[in-house]
PDB file of C-alpha atoms in Angstrom:
ATOM      1  CA  MET J  60      90.319 107.515  92.154  1.00  0.00           C
ATOM      2  CA  VAL J  61      86.946 106.511  90.675  1.00  0.00           C
ATOM      3  CA  GLU J  62      88.647 104.285  88.125  1.00  0.00           C
ATOM      4  CA  SER J  63      90.639 102.434  90.800  1.00  0.00           C
ATOM      5  CA  PHE J  64      87.601 102.007  93.027  1.00  0.00           C
ATOM      6  CA  SER J  65      85.431 100.771  90.173  1.00  0.00           C
ATOM      7  CA  TYR J  66      88.121  98.228  89.258  1.00  0.00           C
ATOM      8  CA  PHE J  67      88.142  96.835  92.806  1.00  0.00           C
ATOM      9  CA  ALA J  68      84.339  96.845  92.866  1.00  0.00           C
ATOM     10  CA  LYS J  69      84.144  94.953  89.576  1.00  0.00           C
ATOM     11  CA  THR J  70      86.219  92.131  91.111  1.00  0.00           C
ATOM     12  CA  LYS J  71      83.450  91.745  93.723  1.00  0.00           C
ATOM     13  CA  ASN J  72      80.602  92.110  91.207  1.00  0.00           C
ATOM     14  CA  LEU J  73      79.398  95.414  92.694  1.00  0.00           C
ATOM     15  CA  ARG J  74      77.569  97.937  90.541  1.00  0.00           C
ATOM     16  CA  PHE J  75      76.955 101.624  91.119  1.00  0.00           C
ATOM     17  CA  SER J  76      74.119 103.953  90.178  1.00  0.00           C
ATOM     18  CA  LYS J  77      76.512 106.912  90.209  1.00  0.00           C
ATOM     19  CA  MET J  78      80.226 107.585  90.673  1.00  0.00           C
ATOM     20  CA  VAL J  79      81.678 111.055  91.176  1.00  0.00           C
ATOM     21  CA  SER J  80      85.222 112.365  91.148  1.00  0.00           C
ATOM     22  CA  TYR J  81      85.281 116.020  92.156  1.00  0.00           C
ATOM     23  CA  GLY J  82      89.001 116.765  92.084  1.00  0.00           C
ATOM     24  CA  ASN J  83      90.103 119.543  94.421  1.00  0.00           C
ATOM     25  CA  GLY J  84      86.520 120.639  95.095  1.00  0.00           C
ATOM     26  CA  VAL J  85      86.888 124.242  93.937  1.00  0.00           C
ATOM     27  CA  ASP J  86      83.305 124.552  92.686  1.00  0.00           C
ATOM     28  CA  LEU J  87      81.521 121.491  94.138  1.00  0.00           C
ATOM     29  CA  ASP J  88      82.766 119.424  97.048  1.00  0.00           C
ATOM     30  CA  GLY J  89      81.894 116.399  99.158  1.00  0.00           C
ATOM     31  CA  SER J  90      79.053 118.168 100.964  1.00  0.00           C
ATOM     32  CA  ASP J  91      77.308 118.938  97.659  1.00  0.00           C
ATOM     33  CA  PHE J  92      77.450 115.315  96.574  1.00  0.00           C
ATOM     34  CA  LEU J  93      76.392 113.968  99.976  1.00  0.00           C
ATOM     35  CA  GLU J  94      73.345 116.253  99.875  1.00  0.00           C
ATOM     36  CA  TYR J  95      72.446 115.062  96.383  1.00  0.00           C
ATOM     37  CA  LEU J  96      73.034 111.345  96.988  1.00  0.00           C
ATOM     38  CA  ALA J  97      71.128 111.397 100.288  1.00  0.00           C
ATOM     39  CA  ASP J  98      67.951 112.175  98.341  1.00  0.00           C
ATOM     40  CA  ASP J  99      68.753 110.158  95.217  1.00  0.00           C
ATOM     41  CA  PRO J 100      66.287 107.244  94.947  1.00  0.00           C
ATOM     42  CA  ASP J 101      68.776 105.185  92.913  1.00  0.00           C
ATOM     43  CA  THR J 102      71.423 105.338  95.662  1.00  0.00           C
ATOM     44  CA  LYS J 103      71.066 102.756  98.457  1.00  0.00           C
ATOM     45  CA  ILE J 104      74.506 103.173 100.037  1.00  0.00           C
ATOM     46  CA  ILE J 105      76.982 106.046  99.809  1.00  0.00           C
ATOM     47  CA  ALA J 106      80.666 105.115  99.524  1.00  0.00           C
ATOM     48  CA  PHE J 107      82.529 108.355 100.274  1.00  0.00           C
ATOM     49  CA  TYR J 108      86.211 109.264  99.911  1.00  0.00           C
ATOM     50  CA  ILE J 109      87.459 112.575 101.270  1.00  0.00           C
ATOM     51  CA  GLU J 110      90.833 114.181 101.869  1.00  0.00           C
ATOM     52  CA  GLY J 111      89.685 117.401 103.536  1.00  0.00           C
ATOM     53  CA  THR J 112      87.127 120.179 103.516  1.00  0.00           C
ATOM     54  CA  ARG J 113      86.917 123.934 103.330  1.00  0.00           C
ATOM     55  CA  ASN J 114      83.758 124.016 105.474  1.00  0.00           C
ATOM     56  CA  GLY J 115      83.708 121.522 108.329  1.00  0.00           C
ATOM     57  CA  GLY J 116      80.298 122.584 109.669  1.00  0.00           C
ATOM     58  CA  ARG J 117      78.600 122.089 106.337  1.00  0.00           C
ATOM     59  CA  LEU J 118      80.304 118.726 105.832  1.00  0.00           C
ATOM     60  CA  LYS J 119      79.144 117.539 109.259  1.00  0.00           C
ATOM     61  CA  ARG J 120      75.549 118.596 108.521  1.00  0.00           C
ATOM     62  CA  ALA J 121      75.563 116.944 105.084  1.00  0.00           C
ATOM     63  CA  LEU J 122      77.181 113.759 106.383  1.00  0.00           C
ATOM     64  CA  THR J 123      74.771 113.511 109.315  1.00  0.00           C
ATOM     65  CA  ALA J 124      71.724 114.111 107.109  1.00  0.00           C
ATOM     66  CA  ALA J 125      72.898 111.534 104.569  1.00  0.00           C
ATOM     67  CA  ALA J 126      73.664 108.914 107.231  1.00  0.00           C
ATOM     68  CA  MET J 127      70.168 109.350 108.696  1.00  0.00           C
ATOM     69  CA  LYS J 128      68.677 108.373 105.317  1.00  0.00           C
ATOM     70  CA  LYS J 129      71.014 105.609 104.140  1.00  0.00           C
ATOM     71  CA  PRO J 130      74.312 103.988 105.092  1.00  0.00           C
ATOM     72  CA  VAL J 131      77.431 106.076 104.456  1.00  0.00           C
ATOM     73  CA  VAL J 132      80.779 104.281 104.321  1.00  0.00           C
ATOM     74  CA  ALA J 133      83.684 106.726 104.413  1.00  0.00           C
ATOM     75  CA  ILE J 134      87.426 106.670 103.781  1.00  0.00           C
ATOM     76  CA  LYS J 135      89.475 109.655 104.898  1.00  0.00           C
ATOM     77  CA  GLY J 136      92.640 109.982 102.846  1.00  0.00           C
ATOM     78  CA  GLY J 137      95.575 111.514 104.686  1.00  0.00           C
ATOM     79  CA  MET J 138      95.342 109.991 108.152  1.00  0.00           C
ATOM     80  CA  SER J 139      99.093 109.725 108.730  1.00  0.00           C
ATOM     81  CA  GLU J 140     101.448 112.688 109.112  1.00  0.00           C
ATOM     82  CA  GLN J 141     102.821 112.229 105.603  1.00  0.00           C
ATOM     83  CA  GLY J 142      99.364 111.493 104.223  1.00  0.00           C
ATOM     84  CA  MET J 143      98.008 114.725 105.748  1.00  0.00           C
ATOM     85  CA  ARG J 144     100.806 116.669 104.099  1.00  0.00           C
ATOM     86  CA  ALA J 145     100.102 115.018 100.734  1.00  0.00           C
ATOM     87  CA  ALA J 146      96.339 115.648 101.028  1.00  0.00           C
ATOM     88  CA  ALA J 147      96.859 119.307 101.938  1.00  0.00           C
ATOM     89  CA  SER J 148      99.072 119.841  98.905  1.00  0.00           C
ATOM     90  CA  HIS J 149      96.718 117.861  96.646  1.00  0.00           C
ATOM     91  CA  THR J 150      93.434 119.611  97.453  1.00  0.00           C
ATOM     92  CA  ALA J 151      94.546 122.708  99.424  1.00  0.00           C
ATOM     93  CA  SER J 152      91.776 121.939 101.922  1.00  0.00           C
ATOM     94  CA  LEU J 153      91.787 121.570 105.681  1.00  0.00           C
ATOM     95  CA  THR J 154      92.782 118.031 106.505  1.00  0.00           C
ATOM     96  CA  GLY J 155      92.480 118.001 110.320  1.00  0.00           C
ATOM     97  CA  THR J 156      93.765 115.394 112.729  1.00  0.00           C
ATOM     98  CA  PRO J 157      92.860 111.702 112.523  1.00  0.00           C
ATOM     99  CA  ALA J 158      91.042 111.993 115.876  1.00  0.00           C
ATOM    100  CA  LEU J 159      88.908 114.838 114.528  1.00  0.00           C
ATOM    101  CA  TRP J 160      87.862 112.801 111.469  1.00  0.00           C
ATOM    102  CA  ARG J 161      87.135 109.661 113.493  1.00  0.00           C
ATOM    103  CA  SER J 162      84.966 111.777 115.787  1.00  0.00           C
ATOM    104  CA  LEU J 163      83.197 113.439 112.847  1.00  0.00           C
ATOM    105  CA  PHE J 164      82.345 110.115 111.206  1.00  0.00           C
ATOM    106  CA  ARG J 165      81.192 108.588 114.503  1.00  0.00           C
ATOM    107  CA  GLN J 166      79.021 111.610 115.431  1.00  0.00           C
ATOM    108  CA  ALA J 167      77.516 111.776 111.939  1.00  0.00           C
ATOM    109  CA  GLY J 168      76.689 108.061 111.905  1.00  0.00           C
ATOM    110  CA  ALA J 169      79.016 107.151 109.026  1.00  0.00           C
ATOM    111  CA  VAL J 170      81.002 103.922 108.999  1.00  0.00           C
ATOM    112  CA  GLN J 171      84.689 104.791 108.708  1.00  0.00           C
ATOM    113  CA  VAL J 172      86.944 102.336 106.886  1.00  0.00           C
ATOM    114  CA  GLU J 173      90.652 102.502 106.087  1.00  0.00           C
ATOM    115  CA  GLY J 174      90.970 101.178 102.555  1.00  0.00           C
ATOM    116  CA  PHE J 175      89.208 100.163  99.367  1.00  0.00           C
ATOM    117  CA  GLU J 176      88.946  96.473 100.210  1.00  0.00           C
ATOM    118  CA  GLU J 177      87.394  97.216 103.602  1.00  0.00           C
ATOM    119  CA  MET J 178      85.052  99.708 101.941  1.00  0.00           C
ATOM    120  CA  LEU J 179      83.925  97.201  99.347  1.00  0.00           C
ATOM    121  CA  ASN J 180      83.390  94.481 101.947  1.00  0.00           C
ATOM    122  CA  THR J 181      81.400  96.891 104.109  1.00  0.00           C
ATOM    123  CA  VAL J 182      79.299  98.052 101.154  1.00  0.00           C
ATOM    124  CA  MET J 183      78.636  94.408 100.183  1.00  0.00           C
ATOM    125  CA  ALA J 184      77.576  93.554 103.747  1.00  0.00           C
ATOM    126  CA  LEU J 185      75.230  96.540 103.895  1.00  0.00           C
ATOM    127  CA  ASP J 186      73.838  95.763 100.443  1.00  0.00           C
ATOM    128  CA  ARG J 187      73.138  92.117 101.175  1.00  0.00           C
ATOM    129  CA  SER J 188      71.997  92.326 104.796  1.00  0.00           C
ATOM    130  CA  PRO J 189      69.181  94.263 106.389  1.00  0.00           C
ATOM    131  CA  LEU J 190      70.172  97.118 108.677  1.00  0.00           C
ATOM    132  CA  PRO J 191      69.851  96.174 112.344  1.00  0.00           C
ATOM    133  CA  SER J 192      66.911  97.593 114.256  1.00  0.00           C
ATOM    134  CA  GLY J 193      68.850  97.902 117.500  1.00  0.00           C
ATOM    135  CA  LYS J 194      72.200  97.338 119.166  1.00  0.00           C
ATOM    136  CA  ALA J 195      71.806  93.668 120.101  1.00  0.00           C
ATOM    137  CA  LEU J 196      73.306  90.855 118.027  1.00  0.00           C
ATOM    138  CA  SER J 197      74.159  87.177 118.188  1.00  0.00           C
ATOM    139  CA  ILE J 198      77.492  85.611 117.364  1.00  0.00           C
ATOM    140  CA  ILE J 199      77.661  82.202 115.708  1.00  0.00           C
ATOM    141  CA  THR J 200      81.107  80.653 115.518  1.00  0.00           C
ATOM    142  CA  ASN J 201      82.896  77.346 115.899  1.00  0.00           C
ATOM    143  CA  SER J 202      85.174  78.712 118.642  1.00  0.00           C
ATOM    144  CA  GLY J 203      84.312  79.856 122.137  1.00  0.00           C
ATOM    145  CA  GLY J 204      87.484  81.951 122.281  1.00  0.00           C
ATOM    146  CA  PHE J 205      86.591  83.701 119.042  1.00  0.00           C
ATOM    147  CA  SER J 206      83.135  84.545 120.401  1.00  0.00           C
ATOM    148  CA  VAL J 207      84.735  86.060 123.515  1.00  0.00           C
ATOM    149  CA  ILE J 208      87.002  88.291 121.412  1.00  0.00           C
ATOM    150  CA  GLN J 209      84.122  89.288 119.151  1.00  0.00           C
ATOM    151  CA  THR J 210      81.964  90.066 122.193  1.00  0.00           C
ATOM    152  CA  ASP J 211      84.673  92.415 123.490  1.00  0.00           C
ATOM    153  CA  LEU J 212      84.901  94.147 120.103  1.00  0.00           C
ATOM    154  CA  CYS J 213      81.120  94.451 119.850  1.00  0.00           C
ATOM    155  CA  GLN J 214      80.864  96.028 123.294  1.00  0.00           C
ATOM    156  CA  LYS J 215      83.724  98.418 122.462  1.00  0.00           C
ATOM    157  CA  ALA J 216      81.754  99.480 119.360  1.00  0.00           C
ATOM    158  CA  GLY J 217      78.627 100.141 121.447  1.00  0.00           C
ATOM    159  CA  MET J 218      76.767  96.950 120.567  1.00  0.00           C
ATOM    160  CA  GLU J 219      75.270  94.380 122.919  1.00  0.00           C
ATOM    161  CA  VAL J 220      75.611  90.602 122.900  1.00  0.00           C
ATOM    162  CA  PRO J 221      72.856  89.460 125.274  1.00  0.00           C
ATOM    163  CA  ARG J 222      72.342  85.929 126.516  1.00  0.00           C
ATOM    164  CA  PHE J 223      69.746  83.897 124.657  1.00  0.00           C
ATOM    165  CA  ARG J 224      66.331  83.523 126.199  1.00  0.00           C
ATOM    166  CA  PRO J 225      65.075  79.985 126.793  1.00  0.00           C
ATOM    167  CA  LYS J 226      63.137  79.827 123.497  1.00  0.00           C
ATOM    168  CA  PRO J 227      66.205  79.566 121.165  1.00  0.00           C
ATOM    169  CA  TRP J 228      67.477  76.689 123.311  1.00  0.00           C
ATOM    170  CA  ARG J 229      64.289  74.744 122.554  1.00  0.00           C
ATOM    171  CA  LEU J 230      64.372  75.647 118.847  1.00  0.00           C
ATOM    172  CA  SER J 231      67.982  74.594 118.364  1.00  0.00           C
ATOM    173  CA  GLY J 232      67.059  70.929 118.040  1.00  0.00           C
ATOM    174  CA  PRO J 233      69.594  68.103 117.996  1.00  0.00           C
ATOM    175  CA  TRP J 234      72.419  70.283 116.672  1.00  0.00           C
ATOM    176  CA  PHE J 235      73.115  71.783 120.102  1.00  0.00           C
ATOM    177  CA  ARG J 236      72.826  68.440 121.855  1.00  0.00           C
ATOM    178  CA  SER J 237      76.190  67.304 120.487  1.00  0.00           C
ATOM    179  CA  PRO J 238      79.327  67.972 122.555  1.00  0.00           C
ATOM    180  CA  GLY J 239      80.878  71.393 122.090  1.00  0.00           C
ATOM    181  CA  PRO J 240      78.225  73.899 121.026  1.00  0.00           C
ATOM    182  CA  ALA J 241      77.111  76.302 123.730  1.00  0.00           C
ATOM    183  CA  LEU J 242      74.412  78.930 123.681  1.00  0.00           C
ATOM    184  CA  ALA J 243      75.551  80.378 127.019  1.00  0.00           C
ATOM    185  CA  ILE J 244      78.602  82.183 125.660  1.00  0.00           C
ATOM    186  CA  PRO J 245      78.756  85.143 126.251  1.00  0.00           C
TER     187      PRO J 245
END
């Protein structure tokens, strides 16, 4: 797993301070590594793959504590019926339902992704952009329809897309005086 992930990361010029592959987690598991990486000064972002756990309460505590200190991007392997069966036979751990894992990640404050490419893109965005200080954001696009769709998705995710105050209108200069651009959407 680590080898595959590092290959994909290399194609995007990402580097890691540490990479861990813990197999079936008989002696150490995901919670142990989350606890360690949460306090590791060389780790800015935790990219976390998990198939299941033997101790859900401990995992939730470790994941929550880690996500309070730095971004955690998580992939849960075994989210389909066949994938759950494969994960259970691979690690002999409790896999749980997809709804349970989505809820766990959301409650803990981790960003859940579905594949390596999405994980890498999310890690790159977090690495290269400051974390937001609130829930409000602005959308800049060349399409009014696209901004409407993105506004719906943002609201569904718990974010806000407020209207601009008068000041940005004045600061926009001649660019927004041409036909087409609008600061009123949404």
